[in-house]
Amino acid sequence: MAPPLQDTGLGLREKKATASLNANGGEVCARRFFTWDEIALRTGRIAPYLQERWLVIERKVYDISQFYKRHPGGSRVISHYAGQDATQLLVNDFRELRATVEKMGLLKPNRLFFFLMLVHIIVLDVAAWLTIWYFGASSLPFFVGVACFTIAQTQMSWLQHDLGHLSVLSTSKWNHVTHKILMSLVKGMPAQWWNYLHFQHHAKPNCFRKDPDLNMHPILFALGKTLAAELGMKKKKFMPYNYQHKYFFFMAPTLLVPFFQISIFYSSIKRKEWLDLALIVTYNIRVCLIYIPLMGFKCFMAYYWLSRLLESCWFTWVSQMNHIPMNIDYDKNVDWVTMQLQATCNVEQSLFNDWFTGHLNFQIEHHLFPTMPRHNYWKVAPLVKSLCAKHGIEYQTKTLLGAFAGILHSLKDSGEIWLDAYLHG
């Protein structure tokens, strides 16, 4: 690959050519070429004497050594591209597709759709409380209340996801404000904490050490063929990975509950997000005040944590069905479009699947157009399929049960690869 051109200069901006006057009074532009080896050293992580962070966009080198700290998506999002080509939308056909999507108005939200989503969440949340208030906390109303509360919380997860991607309201400001309020007061979790983790996932999906969703490797699971084989060769055995497709059922959702509850408070305090902290404390106080007088503390604890566990099961299976069965590896620095398609797959469309997954059954379209309102995914899907067919890129669509089974098949395969490498490598 030919080295990228860098115009000399310093700072956070594009490195413009510096000009000086020669003996005849004419301007001379100082320009340099860098090799990819030189750029690859500027990740900020390789050596103490090379703390610079460079990245390449359209064959121009940018020094982000200071800017990365102020990046609106978080310092890690842009830092993951340090030492690499971070050019977005490299494929000309995808640029044209993006332009077509904008002309078709597919990036504009339908406010009525999202209003109805919020209304049905509130109705379910109120129904959960009314069930206990009217019928008491005997077995049947207890479980009906748990069901309503769980559905409301899970559907709120999908709605806050939309707000976090700026796809609900017309301006970024109001998406952020609404996200902070609803995420904290209706779900009891801070928006900033979610943004910090989720933006990294979109920047480098399924890239080990860059996608936070893979942090369960290798402590709990051996993910991906390459990483599993590497663990085996190093004789690492944090868990019996050859059985991970069996313990995934209970371990992943169960451990996610305390992880979320601990990390949201830890993150808010560490990052001094005092408003977020105040709002999530307000949420917890509100829930306790409306339920404990009706059912007592012990019964409420069972009610609340059972709901959280069921929500965690729902969230875990839906969030992992599009990614764990796909390519998981170290960052190979492929172009952005290819990286998204290698790491994602779709689930068949139906009214139930759309509702159950919060339209994350269209994971491919979501990753290619992260700010697109989810009600438009089905409209752009045929265009994305055509693009993939033209360039010979696989566009995978599965049934919902097939996608769930894909998680277990992938875990079983990588577990067997680990065991073989562990015993014979």
Short mmCIF file of C-alpha atoms in Angstrom, two decimals:
data_model
loop_
_atom_site.label_atom_id
_atom_site.label_comp_id
_atom_site.label_asym_id
_atom_site.label_seq_id
_atom_site.Cartn_x
_atom_site.Cartn_y
_atom_site.Cartn_z
CA MET A 1 0.00 0.00 0.00
CA ALA A 2 1.36 3.40 -0.91
CA PRO A 3 2.18 5.68 2.01
CA PRO A 4 -0.34 8.41 2.79
CA LEU A 5 0.51 12.02 2.15
CA GLN A 6 0.84 14.24 5.18
CA ASP A 7 1.02 17.99 4.92
CA THR A 8 3.25 19.25 7.70
CA GLY A 9 1.89 21.13 10.68
CA LEU A 10 0.92 20.47 14.25
CA GLY A 11 -2.24 20.27 16.30
CA LEU A 12 -5.65 18.67 16.22
CA ARG A 13 -6.84 19.84 12.85
CA GLU A 14 -6.01 18.48 9.41
CA LYS A 15 -2.32 19.08 8.86
CA LYS A 16 -2.39 21.89 6.32
CA ALA A 17 0.67 22.64 4.22
CA THR A 18 2.92 25.20 5.82
CA ALA A 19 4.09 27.85 3.42
CA SER A 20 7.24 29.92 3.41
CA LEU A 21 8.74 32.38 0.92
CA ASN A 22 11.65 31.36 -1.26
CA ALA A 23 14.32 33.68 -2.62
CA ASN A 24 12.04 34.77 -5.46
CA GLY A 25 9.16 35.57 -3.15
CA GLY A 26 7.12 32.51 -4.17
CA GLU A 27 5.37 30.18 -1.71
CA VAL A 28 6.89 26.80 -0.99
CA CYS A 29 4.70 24.08 0.60
CA ALA A 30 6.51 21.69 2.90
CA ARG A 31 5.13 18.17 2.57
CA ARG A 32 6.19 14.80 3.86
CA PHE A 33 5.38 11.18 3.19
CA PHE A 34 5.00 8.68 6.01
CA THR A 35 5.15 4.93 5.76
CA TRP A 36 2.40 2.82 7.29
CA ASP A 37 5.00 1.43 9.70
CA GLU A 38 5.66 4.91 11.06
CA ILE A 39 1.94 5.59 11.43
CA ALA A 40 1.30 2.24 13.10
CA LEU A 41 3.68 3.22 15.90
CA ARG A 42 1.58 6.27 16.79
CA THR A 43 -1.16 4.54 18.77
CA GLY A 44 -0.27 6.05 22.15
CA ARG A 45 0.16 2.56 23.57
CA ILE A 46 3.30 1.05 22.01
CA ALA A 47 6.12 2.84 23.83
CA PRO A 48 6.48 5.63 26.41
CA TYR A 49 8.56 7.69 24.00
CA LEU A 50 5.84 7.52 21.35
CA GLN A 51 2.78 8.93 23.07
CA GLU A 52 1.55 10.59 19.89
CA ARG A 53 -1.72 9.43 18.37
CA TRP A 54 -2.04 9.69 14.61
CA LEU A 55 -4.72 8.49 12.26
CA VAL A 56 -5.26 8.67 8.52
CA ILE A 57 -8.35 10.01 6.78
CA GLU A 58 -8.40 10.09 3.00
CA ARG A 59 -4.60 9.78 2.78
CA LYS A 60 -4.00 12.71 5.14
CA VAL A 61 -2.39 12.16 8.53
CA TYR A 62 -4.02 13.75 11.57
CA ASP A 63 -2.36 14.27 14.93
CA ILE A 64 -5.09 13.61 17.53
CA SER A 65 -2.72 13.52 20.51
CA GLN A 66 -4.73 16.22 22.29
CA PHE A 67 -8.06 16.14 20.48
CA TYR A 68 -8.85 12.53 21.41
CA LYS A 69 -9.35 13.65 25.03
CA ARG A 70 -12.14 16.00 23.92
CA HIS A 71 -13.79 13.75 21.32
CA PRO A 72 -17.58 13.99 21.89
CA GLY A 73 -18.00 10.22 21.64
CA GLY A 74 -15.35 9.59 24.29
CA SER A 75 -11.57 9.38 24.14
CA ARG A 76 -11.51 5.65 23.44
CA VAL A 77 -13.77 5.80 20.39
CA ILE A 78 -11.34 7.80 18.26
CA SER A 79 -8.25 6.34 19.98
CA HIS A 80 -9.20 2.89 18.67
CA TYR A 81 -8.30 4.21 15.19
CA ALA A 82 -4.91 5.61 16.24
CA GLY A 83 -2.19 4.23 13.97
CA GLN A 84 -4.76 3.20 11.36
CA ASP A 85 -6.68 4.35 8.34
CA ALA A 86 -9.89 5.78 9.82
CA THR A 87 -11.41 6.86 6.49
CA GLN A 88 -15.16 6.34 6.63
CA LEU A 89 -17.34 5.31 3.73
CA LEU A 90 -14.40 4.22 1.61
CA VAL A 91 -16.48 2.39 -0.93
CA ASN A 92 -17.84 4.76 -3.57
CA ASP A 93 -21.00 2.74 -3.87
CA PHE A 94 -21.69 3.13 -0.17
CA ARG A 95 -21.22 6.87 -0.47
CA GLU A 96 -23.83 6.87 -3.18
CA LEU A 97 -26.11 4.71 -1.05
CA ARG A 98 -25.72 7.11 1.85
CA ALA A 99 -26.65 10.02 -0.40
CA THR A 100 -29.68 8.08 -1.65
CA VAL A 101 -30.76 7.35 1.92
CA GLU A 102 -30.61 11.05 2.78
CA LYS A 103 -32.58 12.03 -0.32
CA MET A 104 -35.25 9.47 0.54
CA GLY A 105 -35.59 11.05 3.97
CA LEU A 106 -34.79 7.79 5.77
CA LEU A 107 -32.74 9.57 8.42
CA LYS A 108 -35.75 11.60 9.56
CA PRO A 109 -37.63 10.21 12.57
CA ASN A 110 -41.35 9.58 12.76
CA ARG A 111 -42.19 11.21 16.09
CA LEU A 112 -45.56 9.48 16.33
CA PHE A 113 -43.82 6.08 16.20
CA PHE A 114 -41.52 6.90 19.08
CA PHE A 115 -44.29 8.60 21.05
CA LEU A 116 -46.35 5.42 20.84
CA MET A 117 -43.30 3.40 21.93
CA LEU A 118 -42.98 5.60 25.01
CA VAL A 119 -46.72 5.43 25.74
CA HIS A 120 -46.76 1.62 25.67
CA ILE A 121 -43.76 1.55 28.01
CA ILE A 122 -45.49 3.86 30.49
CA VAL A 123 -48.72 1.87 30.27
CA LEU A 124 -46.86 -1.36 31.08
CA ASP A 125 -44.94 0.28 33.92
CA VAL A 126 -48.16 1.63 35.46
CA ALA A 127 -49.95 -1.69 34.88
CA ALA A 128 -47.25 -3.48 36.89
CA TRP A 129 -47.87 -1.22 39.88
CA LEU A 130 -51.67 -1.25 39.53
CA THR A 131 -51.70 -5.05 39.49
CA ILE A 132 -49.96 -5.19 42.87
CA TRP A 133 -51.97 -2.25 44.27
CA TYR A 134 -55.35 -3.75 43.33
CA PHE A 135 -54.81 -7.49 43.65
CA GLY A 136 -52.06 -7.64 46.25
CA ALA A 137 -48.83 -9.62 46.16
CA SER A 138 -50.18 -13.17 46.00
CA SER A 139 -48.66 -15.50 43.42
CA LEU A 140 -50.67 -14.65 40.29
CA PRO A 141 -50.59 -10.82 40.55
CA PHE A 142 -46.95 -11.04 41.65
CA PHE A 143 -45.92 -12.77 38.43
CA VAL A 144 -48.22 -10.62 36.27
CA GLY A 145 -46.60 -7.55 37.80
CA VAL A 146 -43.13 -9.00 37.20
CA ALA A 147 -44.04 -9.65 33.54
CA CYS A 148 -45.34 -6.10 32.96
CA PHE A 149 -42.38 -4.51 34.74
CA THR A 150 -39.87 -6.65 32.83
CA ILE A 151 -41.41 -5.87 29.44
CA ALA A 152 -41.54 -2.15 30.25
CA GLN A 153 -37.88 -2.09 31.29
CA THR A 154 -36.71 -4.06 28.26
CA GLN A 155 -38.68 -1.93 25.83
CA MET A 156 -37.20 1.12 27.54
CA SER A 157 -33.78 -0.36 26.77
CA TRP A 158 -34.62 -0.28 23.08
CA LEU A 159 -36.02 3.27 23.26
CA GLN A 160 -33.01 4.66 25.12
CA HIS A 161 -30.85 2.96 22.50
CA ASP A 162 -32.68 4.99 19.86
CA LEU A 163 -32.16 8.21 21.82
CA GLY A 164 -28.47 7.42 22.32
CA HIS A 165 -28.11 7.12 18.54
CA LEU A 166 -29.82 10.49 18.04
CA SER A 167 -32.58 8.92 15.96
CA VAL A 168 -35.72 9.96 17.86
CA LEU A 169 -35.79 13.76 17.82
CA SER A 170 -34.69 16.23 15.17
CA THR A 171 -31.68 17.73 16.99
CA SER A 172 -28.72 16.19 18.79
CA LYS A 173 -29.30 18.43 21.80
CA TRP A 174 -32.83 17.25 22.46
CA ASN A 175 -31.92 13.61 21.85
CA HIS A 176 -29.17 13.92 24.47
CA VAL A 177 -31.36 15.73 26.99
CA THR A 178 -34.27 13.30 26.59
CA HIS A 179 -31.89 10.34 26.72
CA LYS A 180 -30.38 11.53 30.00
CA ILE A 181 -33.81 12.05 31.61
CA LEU A 182 -35.58 8.89 30.44
CA MET A 183 -32.58 6.58 30.81
CA SER A 184 -32.07 7.70 34.39
CA LEU A 185 -35.64 8.17 35.65
CA VAL A 186 -37.32 5.26 33.82
CA LYS A 187 -34.47 2.71 33.70
CA GLY A 188 -32.28 3.78 36.57
CA MET A 189 -29.10 3.87 34.50
CA PRO A 190 -26.92 6.83 33.41
CA ALA A 191 -26.94 7.81 29.75
CA GLN A 192 -23.29 8.85 29.76
CA TRP A 193 -22.19 5.41 31.00
CA TRP A 194 -24.12 3.71 28.20
CA ASN A 195 -22.78 6.09 25.53
CA TYR A 196 -19.20 5.54 26.65
CA LEU A 197 -19.45 1.78 26.19
CA HIS A 198 -21.78 1.58 23.22
CA PHE A 199 -19.98 4.06 20.97
CA GLN A 200 -16.82 1.96 21.26
CA HIS A 201 -18.83 -1.08 20.19
CA HIS A 202 -19.95 0.68 17.03
CA ALA A 203 -16.48 2.02 16.29
CA LYS A 204 -14.87 -1.44 16.35
CA PRO A 205 -17.52 -4.20 16.58
CA ASN A 206 -16.17 -7.65 17.47
CA CYS A 207 -12.59 -6.33 17.69
CA PHE A 208 -10.97 -7.75 20.81
CA ARG A 209 -9.66 -5.14 23.27
CA LYS A 210 -11.60 -2.42 21.44
CA ASP A 211 -15.21 -3.59 21.63
CA PRO A 212 -16.34 -3.55 25.30
CA ASP A 213 -18.99 -6.17 24.49
CA LEU A 214 -16.12 -8.69 24.24
CA ASN A 215 -14.80 -8.00 27.74
CA MET A 216 -16.26 -11.34 28.87
CA HIS A 217 -13.37 -12.97 26.94
CA PRO A 218 -11.41 -14.70 28.41
CA ILE A 219 -12.68 -14.44 32.00
CA LEU A 220 -16.01 -16.16 31.26
CA PHE A 221 -15.97 -17.28 27.64
CA ALA A 222 -13.54 -18.04 24.83
CA LEU A 223 -14.93 -16.06 21.91
CA GLY A 224 -14.00 -16.50 18.27
CA LYS A 225 -11.82 -19.15 16.69
CA THR A 226 -8.61 -17.12 16.68
CA LEU A 227 -8.85 -15.95 20.28
CA ALA A 228 -9.94 -19.39 21.52
CA ALA A 229 -6.98 -21.08 19.84
CA GLU A 230 -4.63 -18.47 21.27
CA LEU A 231 -5.93 -19.13 24.80
CA GLY A 232 -5.42 -22.84 24.33
CA MET A 233 -1.89 -22.44 22.99
CA LYS A 234 -1.03 -20.31 26.03
CA LYS A 235 -2.54 -22.98 28.33
CA LYS A 236 -4.98 -20.46 29.79
CA LYS A 237 -8.02 -21.93 31.53
CA PHE A 238 -10.07 -19.37 33.45
CA MET A 239 -13.19 -21.47 32.80
CA PRO A 240 -13.97 -24.88 31.27
CA TYR A 241 -14.60 -23.28 27.88
CA ASN A 242 -15.52 -26.58 26.24
CA TYR A 243 -18.74 -26.38 28.28
CA GLN A 244 -19.39 -22.69 27.73
CA HIS A 245 -22.34 -23.32 25.39
CA LYS A 246 -24.01 -24.99 28.37
CA TYR A 247 -23.26 -22.46 31.11
CA PHE A 248 -24.01 -19.44 28.89
CA PHE A 249 -27.74 -19.91 29.67
CA PHE A 250 -27.44 -18.97 33.32
CA MET A 251 -24.03 -17.37 33.75
CA ALA A 252 -24.16 -14.55 31.19
CA PRO A 253 -27.55 -13.05 32.23
CA THR A 254 -27.01 -13.66 35.94
CA LEU A 255 -23.62 -11.94 36.14
CA LEU A 256 -24.76 -9.08 33.92
CA VAL A 257 -27.22 -7.88 36.61
CA PRO A 258 -24.64 -7.12 39.36
CA PHE A 259 -22.13 -5.91 36.76
CA PHE A 260 -24.55 -3.26 35.51
CA GLN A 261 -25.67 -2.24 39.00
CA ILE A 262 -22.12 -1.84 40.28
CA SER A 263 -20.63 -0.25 37.17
CA ILE A 264 -23.30 2.45 36.80
CA PHE A 265 -22.53 3.85 40.25
CA TYR A 266 -18.78 3.35 39.91
CA SER A 267 -18.72 5.06 36.51
CA SER A 268 -20.84 8.01 37.62
CA ILE A 269 -18.65 8.65 40.66
CA LYS A 270 -15.35 8.12 38.85
CA ARG A 271 -16.34 10.41 35.97
CA LYS A 272 -18.01 12.90 38.35
CA GLU A 273 -21.32 12.69 36.52
CA TRP A 274 -23.20 14.02 39.53
CA LEU A 275 -26.45 14.78 37.70
CA ASP A 276 -26.61 11.22 36.35
CA LEU A 277 -25.91 9.88 39.84
CA ALA A 278 -28.68 12.02 41.36
CA LEU A 279 -31.18 10.89 38.74
CA ILE A 280 -30.51 7.16 39.15
CA VAL A 281 -30.71 7.50 42.94
CA THR A 282 -34.05 9.26 42.41
CA TYR A 283 -35.22 6.32 40.30
CA ASN A 284 -34.35 3.79 42.98
CA ILE A 285 -36.04 5.84 45.70
CA ARG A 286 -39.17 6.18 43.57
CA VAL A 287 -39.43 2.45 42.87
CA CYS A 288 -38.95 1.60 46.54
CA LEU A 289 -41.54 4.12 47.70
CA ILE A 290 -44.28 2.93 45.35
CA TYR A 291 -43.77 -0.81 45.87
CA ILE A 292 -42.52 -1.47 49.40
CA PRO A 293 -45.67 -0.13 51.15
CA LEU A 294 -47.75 -2.54 49.00
CA MET A 295 -45.73 -5.73 49.32
CA GLY A 296 -43.11 -5.34 52.03
CA PHE A 297 -39.34 -5.18 51.64
CA LYS A 298 -38.57 -8.90 51.17
CA CYS A 299 -41.31 -9.44 48.60
CA PHE A 300 -40.25 -6.29 46.77
CA MET A 301 -36.64 -7.50 46.62
CA ALA A 302 -37.82 -10.76 45.03
CA TYR A 303 -40.08 -8.84 42.63
CA TYR A 304 -37.45 -6.32 41.58
CA TRP A 305 -34.47 -8.65 41.15
CA LEU A 306 -36.50 -11.32 39.38
CA SER A 307 -37.58 -8.64 36.91
CA ARG A 308 -34.00 -7.52 36.44
CA LEU A 309 -32.86 -11.11 35.87
CA LEU A 310 -35.55 -11.73 33.24
CA GLU A 311 -34.72 -8.44 31.58
CA SER A 312 -31.05 -9.43 31.56
CA CYS A 313 -31.90 -12.75 29.87
CA TRP A 314 -33.92 -10.92 27.21
CA PHE A 315 -31.23 -8.31 26.65
CA THR A 316 -28.36 -10.82 26.57
CA TRP A 317 -29.90 -13.09 23.96
CA VAL A 318 -31.03 -10.25 21.70
CA SER A 319 -27.79 -8.24 21.94
CA GLN A 320 -25.56 -11.27 21.31
CA MET A 321 -27.52 -13.06 18.59
CA ASN A 322 -26.17 -10.71 15.90
CA HIS A 323 -22.53 -10.65 17.00
CA ILE A 324 -21.21 -13.74 18.82
CA PRO A 325 -21.86 -16.04 15.80
CA MET A 326 -19.95 -13.63 13.55
CA ASN A 327 -16.23 -12.98 13.05
CA ILE A 328 -14.46 -12.13 16.33
CA ASP A 329 -10.77 -11.30 16.16
CA TYR A 330 -8.16 -8.66 16.77
CA ASP A 331 -8.55 -5.43 14.84
CA LYS A 332 -7.43 -6.09 11.25
CA ASN A 333 -7.89 -2.47 10.16
CA VAL A 334 -10.20 -3.32 7.25
CA ASP A 335 -12.39 -0.63 5.75
CA TRP A 336 -15.32 0.52 7.84
CA VAL A 337 -18.11 -0.97 5.71
CA THR A 338 -16.50 -4.42 5.52
CA MET A 339 -15.80 -4.41 9.25
CA GLN A 340 -19.46 -3.73 10.07
CA LEU A 341 -20.70 -6.47 7.74
CA GLN A 342 -18.23 -9.05 9.04
CA ALA A 343 -19.37 -8.44 12.61
CA THR A 344 -23.15 -8.37 12.16
CA CYS A 345 -26.04 -10.43 10.86
CA ASN A 346 -29.81 -9.94 10.64
CA VAL A 347 -32.87 -11.75 11.94
CA GLU A 348 -36.00 -12.15 9.84
CA GLN A 349 -38.53 -9.36 9.95
CA SER A 350 -41.96 -9.79 11.53
CA LEU A 351 -44.08 -7.58 13.75
CA PHE A 352 -43.12 -9.70 16.75
CA ASN A 353 -39.41 -9.81 15.90
CA ASP A 354 -39.34 -6.04 15.36
CA TRP A 355 -40.99 -5.40 18.73
CA PHE A 356 -39.16 -8.12 20.65
CA THR A 357 -35.71 -6.96 19.50
CA GLY A 358 -36.37 -3.23 19.27
CA HIS A 359 -35.68 -3.58 15.52
CA LEU A 360 -32.18 -4.86 16.30
CA ASN A 361 -33.09 -7.76 14.05
CA PHE A 362 -31.89 -5.27 11.38
CA GLN A 363 -28.42 -5.19 12.92
CA ILE A 364 -26.64 -4.77 9.57
CA GLU A 365 -28.61 -1.67 8.65
CA HIS A 366 -28.24 -0.32 12.18
CA HIS A 367 -24.46 -0.60 12.07
CA LEU A 368 -24.18 0.91 8.60
CA PHE A 369 -26.59 3.75 9.44
CA PRO A 370 -26.40 4.15 13.23
CA THR A 371 -28.42 7.39 13.31
CA MET A 372 -31.25 6.02 11.16
CA PRO A 373 -34.61 5.73 12.98
CA ARG A 374 -35.35 2.05 13.45
CA HIS A 375 -38.73 2.22 11.71
CA ASN A 376 -36.87 2.83 8.43
CA TYR A 377 -34.49 -0.13 8.54
CA TRP A 378 -36.79 -2.31 6.44
CA LYS A 379 -36.85 0.37 3.73
CA VAL A 380 -33.09 0.53 3.31
CA ALA A 381 -32.52 -3.24 3.69
CA PRO A 382 -33.10 -4.07 -0.03
CA LEU A 383 -30.57 -1.39 -1.02
CA VAL A 384 -27.98 -2.79 1.39
CA LYS A 385 -28.59 -6.31 0.06
CA SER A 386 -27.96 -5.06 -3.48
CA LEU A 387 -24.73 -3.38 -2.42
CA CYS A 388 -23.53 -6.59 -0.73
CA ALA A 389 -24.46 -8.72 -3.75
CA LYS A 390 -22.61 -6.36 -6.09
CA HIS A 391 -19.38 -6.62 -4.09
CA GLY A 392 -19.68 -10.29 -3.13
CA ILE A 393 -20.16 -9.55 0.58
CA GLU A 394 -22.25 -12.02 2.55
CA TYR A 395 -25.51 -10.60 3.92
CA GLN A 396 -26.73 -13.05 6.55
CA THR A 397 -30.34 -13.31 7.70
CA LYS A 398 -31.52 -15.92 10.19
CA THR A 399 -34.71 -16.91 11.96
CA LEU A 400 -35.01 -15.68 15.56
CA LEU A 401 -34.54 -19.18 16.97
CA GLY A 402 -31.78 -19.83 14.47
CA ALA A 403 -29.98 -16.70 15.68
CA PHE A 404 -30.29 -17.83 19.30
CA ALA A 405 -28.99 -21.26 18.35
CA GLY A 406 -26.13 -19.58 16.51
CA ILE A 407 -24.85 -18.20 19.81
CA LEU A 408 -24.60 -21.69 21.28
CA HIS A 409 -23.12 -23.24 18.13
CA SER A 410 -20.45 -20.54 18.02
CA LEU A 411 -19.61 -20.97 21.70
CA LYS A 412 -19.44 -24.75 21.27
CA ASP A 413 -17.13 -24.46 18.25
CA SER A 414 -14.75 -22.00 19.89
CA GLY A 415 -14.79 -24.09 23.08
CA GLU A 416 -13.73 -27.18 21.15
CA ILE A 417 -11.00 -25.21 19.37
CA TRP A 418 -9.72 -24.03 22.76
CA LEU A 419 -9.73 -27.56 24.17
CA ASP A 420 -7.86 -28.97 21.19
CA ALA A 421 -5.22 -26.26 21.39
CA TYR A 422 -5.01 -26.62 25.18
CA LEU A 423 -4.45 -30.37 25.03
CA HIS A 424 -2.42 -30.70 21.84
CA GLY A 425 -1.11 -27.23 20.98
#
